[in-house]
Amino acid sequence: MSLVSDRVGGKVALISGAARGMGASHAQVLAAHGASVVIADLLEDEGRALAEKINAEFNDGTDRDVALFVHLDVTDYESWTAAVSAAVERFGTLDVLVNNAGIFTRGSVEDADVDEWRRTIEIDLTGNFLGMKAAVPAMKAAGGSIINISSIAGLVGFKNRAAYAAAKWGVQGLTKTSAMDLGPYNIRVNSVHPGSVKTPMTAGLKRGFGQIPLGRDAETQEISDLIVFLASDESSFMTGANLAIDGGETAGNNLRQDA
Ligand SMILES: NC(=O)c1ccc[n+]([C@@H]2O[C@H](COP(=O)([O-])OP(=O)(O)OC[C@H]3O[C@@H](n4cnc5c(N)ncnc54)[C@H](O)[C@@H]3O)[C@@H](O)[C@H]2O)c1
C-alpha cells in the first residue's frame, strides 16, 4: 500500500493500546496519511508484528522506519515516560497522543466487583491522566494534539456498566479541563465517543442495532478517519470538544414508536 495523503505528514503519533482493535487501525491509518507512529501496548507479539507490517507498507524508500513498537502499561507512570522518551529518541519529537487503551467491564453498583471497578478506573481513566502527564513535557514547546478515547458510555448512562461509564465520563471531564490548562501551549485536547465498533473487545457481545439510526456497527476505519482529522492541522481551532461517532445512537430514542 502506498501513502494515501500527507495530511499528518511529518507528525509523530503515540497510540496506546495499538496492538489490536481500534488502536491498530489508528496506527495504520495515521501512517497511511504520512505520520510516524509509536505502537504502545502490553501485547508484545501483536504490537511488534503490526510495526513490521506498517514499516513494510509505508517505509518512504529510505531506511527510516515509520513505526516503532514500545511496551506500555498505561497504569504505570514510569512505563509512560519510557514510551514517550522512546518516541522522541526515535522520531525526534511527539506531536500527537491517542489515549486509546481500555478495558470493558460489566456490573451495576449492586453487583460490580470492587477490584474490577478499581482496575477499570485505573486503566480507562487514570491511564489517560498518566499518558497526558508524560506527553505534555515533550509537546509543550511546539504544541500538539491529544485525543482521548471515551465512549458513548461517557455521554449518556449505560446500563450494567457502572465502572466503565464512570471512567468514560471521567475522560470527558479530564479532556475539557485539560483543554483549558494546555491551550496556552497550543496543545489541543479532544475526546472521541465511539458507539459500537467491530473490534476484539465487542466480538463476544450479543446485541441488535435497532437503537442505532444507521442500523449497524462501525468499521474501525470509520473511527480512524476522525482520528486523522483531529491529529492534523485541519482541526487547529478545535479543543475541548466531545465528539460522538456512533451512527446516531445518542441522537435520541430510536426505538420510540409514535404513530
Ligand atoms: N469497540 C467498541 O465498540 C468501543 C466503543 C466505544 C469505545 N471504545 C473504546 O475504544 C478503545 C479501544 O477499544 P477496542 O474496542 O479497540 O478494544 P480492544 O480490546 O480490541 O483493544 C484494546 C487494546 O488496549 C490494550 N490494553 C489494555 N490494557 C492495557 C494497559 N494496561 N496498558 C496498555 N495497553 C492496554 C489491549 O492490549 C488492546 O490491545 C477503548 O478505550 C474502548 O473503551 C470501544
Short mmCIF file of C-alpha atoms and ligand atoms in Angstrom, two decimals:
data_model
loop_
_atom_site.label_atom_id
_atom_site.label_comp_id
_atom_site.label_asym_id
_atom_site.label_seq_id
_atom_site.Cartn_x
_atom_site.Cartn_y
_atom_site.Cartn_z
CA MET A 1 0.00 0.00 0.00
CA SER A 2 1.32 3.45 -0.76
CA LEU A 3 0.70 6.68 1.13
CA VAL A 4 -2.88 7.92 0.86
CA SER A 5 -2.11 11.57 1.69
CA ASP A 6 0.24 13.85 3.57
CA ARG A 7 -2.45 15.18 5.95
CA VAL A 8 -0.36 14.27 9.01
CA GLY A 9 2.97 14.22 7.18
CA GLY A 10 5.94 14.79 9.47
CA LYS A 11 3.90 14.29 12.64
CA VAL A 12 4.80 11.73 15.30
CA ALA A 13 1.88 9.97 16.99
CA LEU A 14 1.95 7.72 20.05
CA ILE A 15 -1.10 5.44 20.31
CA SER A 16 -1.79 3.43 23.45
CA GLY A 17 -3.48 0.05 23.09
CA ALA A 18 -2.42 -0.03 19.45
CA ALA A 19 -1.52 -3.70 19.10
CA ARG A 20 -5.07 -4.63 18.04
CA GLY A 21 -8.60 -3.33 17.54
CA MET A 22 -9.23 0.36 17.03
CA GLY A 23 -5.74 1.39 18.15
CA ALA A 24 -4.14 -0.81 15.48
CA SER A 25 -6.39 0.76 12.88
CA HIS A 26 -5.48 4.29 14.07
CA ALA A 27 -1.77 3.44 13.75
CA GLN A 28 -2.20 2.08 10.22
CA VAL A 29 -4.41 4.91 9.02
CA LEU A 30 -2.22 7.66 10.56
CA ALA A 31 0.82 6.06 8.87
CA ALA A 32 -1.11 5.92 5.57
CA HIS A 33 -1.60 9.69 5.87
CA GLY A 34 2.09 10.36 6.48
CA ALA A 35 2.66 10.13 10.25
CA SER A 36 5.33 8.22 12.11
CA VAL A 37 3.60 6.03 14.68
CA VAL A 38 4.53 4.57 18.04
CA ILE A 39 2.51 1.46 18.79
CA ALA A 40 2.32 1.16 22.57
CA ASP A 41 0.70 -1.85 24.25
CA LEU A 42 1.04 -4.72 26.69
CA LEU A 43 0.72 -7.18 23.79
CA GLU A 44 4.32 -7.57 22.57
CA ASP A 45 3.89 -10.06 19.69
CA GLU A 46 0.90 -8.35 18.10
CA GLY A 47 2.47 -4.90 18.56
CA ARG A 48 5.80 -5.86 17.00
CA ALA A 49 4.09 -7.63 14.11
CA LEU A 50 1.98 -4.53 13.40
CA ALA A 51 5.04 -2.25 13.48
CA GLU A 52 6.76 -4.56 10.97
CA LYS A 53 3.71 -4.58 8.73
CA ILE A 54 3.42 -0.78 8.77
CA ASN A 55 7.14 -0.40 8.09
CA ALA A 56 6.88 -2.79 5.15
CA GLU A 57 3.89 -0.89 3.74
CA PHE A 58 4.80 2.73 4.36
CA ASN A 59 8.57 2.97 4.55
CA ASP A 60 9.33 6.02 2.46
CA GLY A 61 12.08 4.33 0.45
CA THR A 62 14.84 5.47 2.78
CA ASP A 63 16.00 3.25 5.64
CA ARG A 64 13.92 5.31 8.09
CA ASP A 65 11.20 3.28 9.80
CA VAL A 66 7.80 4.91 10.21
CA ALA A 67 6.58 2.62 13.01
CA LEU A 68 8.02 1.59 16.36
CA PHE A 69 6.62 -0.78 18.99
CA VAL A 70 7.09 0.07 22.67
CA HIS A 71 5.89 -1.93 25.66
CA LEU A 72 3.43 0.16 27.69
CA ASP A 73 1.27 -0.46 30.72
CA VAL A 74 -0.95 2.63 30.88
CA THR A 75 -1.39 2.27 34.65
CA ASP A 76 2.34 2.77 35.26
CA TYR A 77 3.75 6.31 35.02
CA GLU A 78 7.36 5.09 34.54
CA SER A 79 6.20 2.96 31.64
CA TRP A 80 4.62 6.07 30.08
CA THR A 81 7.71 8.25 30.47
CA ALA A 82 9.82 5.46 28.90
CA ALA A 83 7.41 5.23 25.96
CA VAL A 84 7.46 9.00 25.37
CA SER A 85 11.30 9.02 25.58
CA ALA A 86 11.49 6.16 23.06
CA ALA A 87 9.22 8.08 20.68
CA VAL A 88 11.30 11.27 20.92
CA GLU A 89 14.59 9.37 20.66
CA ARG A 90 13.49 7.53 17.50
CA PHE A 91 11.49 10.22 15.72
CA GLY A 92 12.78 13.49 17.26
CA THR A 93 9.50 14.85 18.62
CA LEU A 94 5.96 13.99 19.78
CA ASP A 95 3.01 15.76 18.18
CA VAL A 96 0.03 13.50 18.81
CA LEU A 97 -1.07 11.30 21.71
CA VAL A 98 -4.02 8.95 21.25
CA ASN A 99 -5.11 7.64 24.66
CA ASN A 100 -6.89 4.59 23.29
CA ALA A 101 -6.05 1.64 25.59
CA GLY A 102 -9.05 0.48 27.54
CA ILE A 103 -10.95 -2.43 29.02
CA PHE A 104 -14.66 -3.10 29.24
CA THR A 105 -16.18 -4.45 32.46
CA ARG A 106 -19.72 -5.31 33.47
CA GLY A 107 -21.86 -4.72 36.55
CA SER A 108 -24.19 -2.26 38.27
CA VAL A 109 -23.22 -0.67 41.61
CA GLU A 110 -25.08 -3.56 43.17
CA ASP A 111 -23.18 -6.40 41.57
CA ALA A 112 -19.92 -4.95 40.18
CA ASP A 113 -16.84 -6.48 41.74
CA VAL A 114 -14.86 -3.91 43.77
CA ASP A 115 -11.48 -4.94 42.34
CA GLU A 116 -12.87 -4.82 38.79
CA TRP A 117 -14.17 -1.29 39.49
CA ARG A 118 -10.69 -0.20 40.61
CA ARG A 119 -8.98 -1.88 37.63
CA THR A 120 -11.38 -0.24 35.17
CA ILE A 121 -10.87 3.23 36.63
CA GLU A 122 -7.10 2.63 36.72
CA ILE A 123 -6.82 1.65 33.04
CA ASP A 124 -9.65 3.64 31.41
CA LEU A 125 -9.32 6.91 33.37
CA THR A 126 -6.05 7.09 35.30
CA GLY A 127 -4.27 5.69 32.22
CA ASN A 128 -5.35 8.78 30.26
CA PHE A 129 -4.19 11.13 33.01
CA LEU A 130 -0.77 9.44 33.20
CA GLY A 131 -0.41 9.49 29.40
CA MET A 132 -1.09 13.21 29.22
CA LYS A 133 1.18 13.89 32.19
CA ALA A 134 4.05 12.07 30.47
CA ALA A 135 3.43 13.54 27.00
CA VAL A 136 2.93 17.22 27.83
CA PRO A 137 6.61 18.00 28.56
CA ALA A 138 7.52 16.62 25.11
CA MET A 139 4.71 18.56 23.38
CA LYS A 140 4.95 21.86 25.22
CA ALA A 141 7.46 23.64 23.00
CA ALA A 142 5.79 23.00 19.64
CA GLY A 143 2.17 22.28 20.62
CA GLY A 144 0.25 19.14 19.72
CA SER A 145 -2.99 17.20 19.70
CA ILE A 146 -4.17 14.86 22.45
CA ILE A 147 -7.09 12.59 21.54
CA ASN A 148 -8.75 10.79 24.43
CA ILE A 149 -10.89 7.81 23.51
CA SER A 150 -14.02 7.77 25.62
CA SER A 151 -17.27 6.09 24.50
CA ILE A 152 -20.96 6.82 24.20
CA ALA A 153 -20.87 5.46 27.78
CA GLY A 154 -19.17 8.81 28.51
CA LEU A 155 -22.07 10.78 27.00
CA VAL A 156 -25.18 9.04 28.39
CA GLY A 157 -25.91 6.47 31.09
CA PHE A 158 -25.06 2.88 30.22
CA LYS A 159 -26.93 0.01 31.87
CA ASN A 160 -24.87 -2.54 33.80
CA ARG A 161 -21.56 -0.76 33.14
CA ALA A 162 -21.02 1.31 36.32
CA ALA A 163 -17.21 1.38 36.28
CA TYR A 164 -16.87 1.70 32.50
CA ALA A 165 -19.36 4.59 32.31
CA ALA A 166 -17.80 6.36 35.30
CA ALA A 167 -14.33 6.07 33.75
CA LYS A 168 -15.50 7.22 30.30
CA TRP A 169 -17.38 10.22 31.75
CA GLY A 170 -14.21 10.97 33.71
CA VAL A 171 -12.28 11.02 30.44
CA GLN A 172 -14.67 13.65 29.10
CA GLY A 173 -14.20 15.85 32.19
CA LEU A 174 -10.44 15.41 32.17
CA THR A 175 -10.41 16.32 28.48
CA LYS A 176 -12.33 19.57 28.86
CA THR A 177 -10.31 20.63 31.91
CA SER A 178 -7.01 19.81 30.20
CA ALA A 179 -8.07 21.71 27.06
CA MET A 180 -8.27 24.79 29.27
CA ASP A 181 -5.00 24.13 31.10
CA LEU A 182 -2.99 23.21 27.97
CA GLY A 183 -4.46 25.72 25.49
CA PRO A 184 -1.72 28.27 26.25
CA TYR A 185 0.86 25.75 24.93
CA ASN A 186 -1.22 25.17 21.78
CA ILE A 187 -1.82 21.62 22.92
CA ARG A 188 -5.35 20.71 21.85
CA VAL A 189 -7.30 18.08 23.81
CA ASN A 190 -10.48 16.48 22.48
CA SER A 191 -12.46 13.38 23.40
CA VAL A 192 -13.88 10.88 20.90
CA HIS A 193 -17.00 8.89 21.86
CA PRO A 194 -17.50 5.86 19.62
CA GLY A 195 -20.66 3.78 19.63
CA SER A 196 -20.44 0.12 18.60
CA VAL A 197 -17.28 -0.69 16.66
CA LYS A 198 -16.15 -4.09 15.33
CA THR A 199 -13.10 -4.98 17.44
CA PRO A 200 -11.94 -7.90 19.63
CA MET A 201 -13.49 -6.05 22.61
CA THR A 202 -17.01 -6.33 21.20
CA ALA A 203 -16.61 -9.65 19.37
CA GLY A 204 -18.48 -11.68 22.03
CA LEU A 205 -21.32 -9.23 22.66
CA LYS A 206 -24.82 -10.23 21.58
CA ARG A 207 -26.95 -7.22 20.69
CA GLY A 208 -29.10 -5.80 17.96
CA PHE A 209 -28.67 -2.46 16.25
CA GLY A 210 -32.25 -1.14 16.41
CA GLN A 211 -31.14 1.62 18.77
CA ILE A 212 -28.74 2.95 16.12
CA PRO A 213 -30.33 5.14 13.39
CA LEU A 214 -27.79 3.88 10.84
CA GLY A 215 -28.73 0.33 11.85
CA ARG A 216 -25.22 -1.13 12.08
CA ASP A 217 -21.93 -1.03 13.95
CA ALA A 218 -18.83 0.77 12.70
CA GLU A 219 -15.71 -0.42 10.91
CA THR A 220 -12.55 0.66 12.75
CA GLN A 221 -11.50 2.71 9.71
CA GLU A 222 -14.53 4.98 10.20
CA ILE A 223 -13.24 5.95 13.66
CA SER A 224 -9.64 6.24 12.43
CA ASP A 225 -10.71 8.80 9.82
CA LEU A 226 -11.84 11.10 12.67
CA ILE A 227 -8.54 10.48 14.47
CA VAL A 228 -6.61 11.63 11.37
CA PHE A 229 -8.67 14.84 11.28
CA LEU A 230 -8.06 15.55 14.99
CA ALA A 231 -4.35 14.73 14.66
CA SER A 232 -3.94 17.00 11.65
CA ASP A 233 -3.77 20.78 11.44
CA GLU A 234 -7.22 20.69 9.79
CA SER A 235 -8.64 20.74 13.34
CA SER A 236 -6.34 23.55 14.51
CA PHE A 237 -9.13 25.54 16.24
CA MET A 238 -10.76 22.54 17.92
CA THR A 239 -10.07 21.85 21.57
CA GLY A 240 -12.21 20.73 24.50
CA ALA A 241 -14.74 19.13 22.16
CA ASN A 242 -16.51 15.82 22.83
CA LEU A 243 -17.25 14.15 19.53
CA ALA A 244 -19.87 11.40 19.23
CA ILE A 245 -19.19 8.96 16.38
CA ASP A 246 -21.97 6.49 16.90
CA GLY A 247 -24.26 6.15 13.88
CA GLY A 248 -26.70 8.44 15.71
CA GLU A 249 -27.08 6.20 18.78
CA THR A 250 -27.06 9.14 21.23
CA ALA A 251 -29.15 11.45 19.00
CA GLY A 252 -32.40 10.36 20.65
CA ASN A 253 -34.56 7.34 21.40
CA ASN A 254 -34.52 5.46 18.11
CA LEU A 255 -36.79 2.71 19.47
CA ARG A 256 -39.69 5.02 20.36
CA GLN A 257 -42.73 4.31 18.17
CA ASP A 258 -45.14 7.24 17.80
CA ALA A 259 -47.94 6.80 15.25
N1 LIG B 1 -15.19 -1.41 20.39
C1 LIG B 1 -16.13 -0.56 20.72
O1 LIG B 1 -17.31 -0.73 20.34
C2 LIG B 1 -15.81 0.66 21.56
C3 LIG B 1 -16.81 1.63 21.71
C4 LIG B 1 -16.54 2.78 22.43
C5 LIG B 1 -15.28 2.98 22.98
N2 LIG B 1 -14.32 2.01 22.82
C6 LIG B 1 -13.01 2.31 23.41
O2 LIG B 1 -12.04 2.29 22.37
C7 LIG B 1 -10.77 1.89 22.90
C8 LIG B 1 -10.22 0.74 22.09
O3 LIG B 1 -11.12 -0.34 22.19
P1 LIG B 1 -11.10 -1.65 21.26
O4 LIG B 1 -12.52 -1.99 21.01
O5 LIG B 1 -10.14 -1.48 20.15
O6 LIG B 1 -10.54 -2.70 22.35
P2 LIG B 1 -9.55 -3.94 22.22
O7 LIG B 1 -9.77 -4.75 23.45
O8 LIG B 1 -9.70 -4.60 20.91
O9 LIG B 1 -8.11 -3.24 22.29
C9 LIG B 1 -7.68 -2.59 23.47
C10 LIG B 1 -6.17 -2.58 23.50
O10 LIG B 1 -5.77 -1.94 24.72
C11 LIG B 1 -4.70 -2.69 25.27
N3 LIG B 1 -4.60 -2.51 26.71
C12 LIG B 1 -5.47 -2.94 27.67
N4 LIG B 1 -4.98 -2.64 28.90
C13 LIG B 1 -3.79 -2.01 28.72
C14 LIG B 1 -2.82 -1.46 29.59
N5 LIG B 1 -2.97 -1.52 30.93
N6 LIG B 1 -1.73 -0.87 29.06
C15 LIG B 1 -1.56 -0.83 27.71
N7 LIG B 1 -2.44 -1.34 26.82
C16 LIG B 1 -3.55 -1.92 27.33
C17 LIG B 1 -5.01 -4.14 24.91
O11 LIG B 1 -3.85 -4.97 24.99
C18 LIG B 1 -5.55 -3.99 23.48
O12 LIG B 1 -4.53 -4.06 22.52
C19 LIG B 1 -11.03 1.55 24.36
O13 LIG B 1 -10.70 2.67 25.17
C20 LIG B 1 -12.53 1.30 24.41
O14 LIG B 1 -13.08 1.51 25.69
C21 LIG B 1 -14.56 0.86 22.14
#
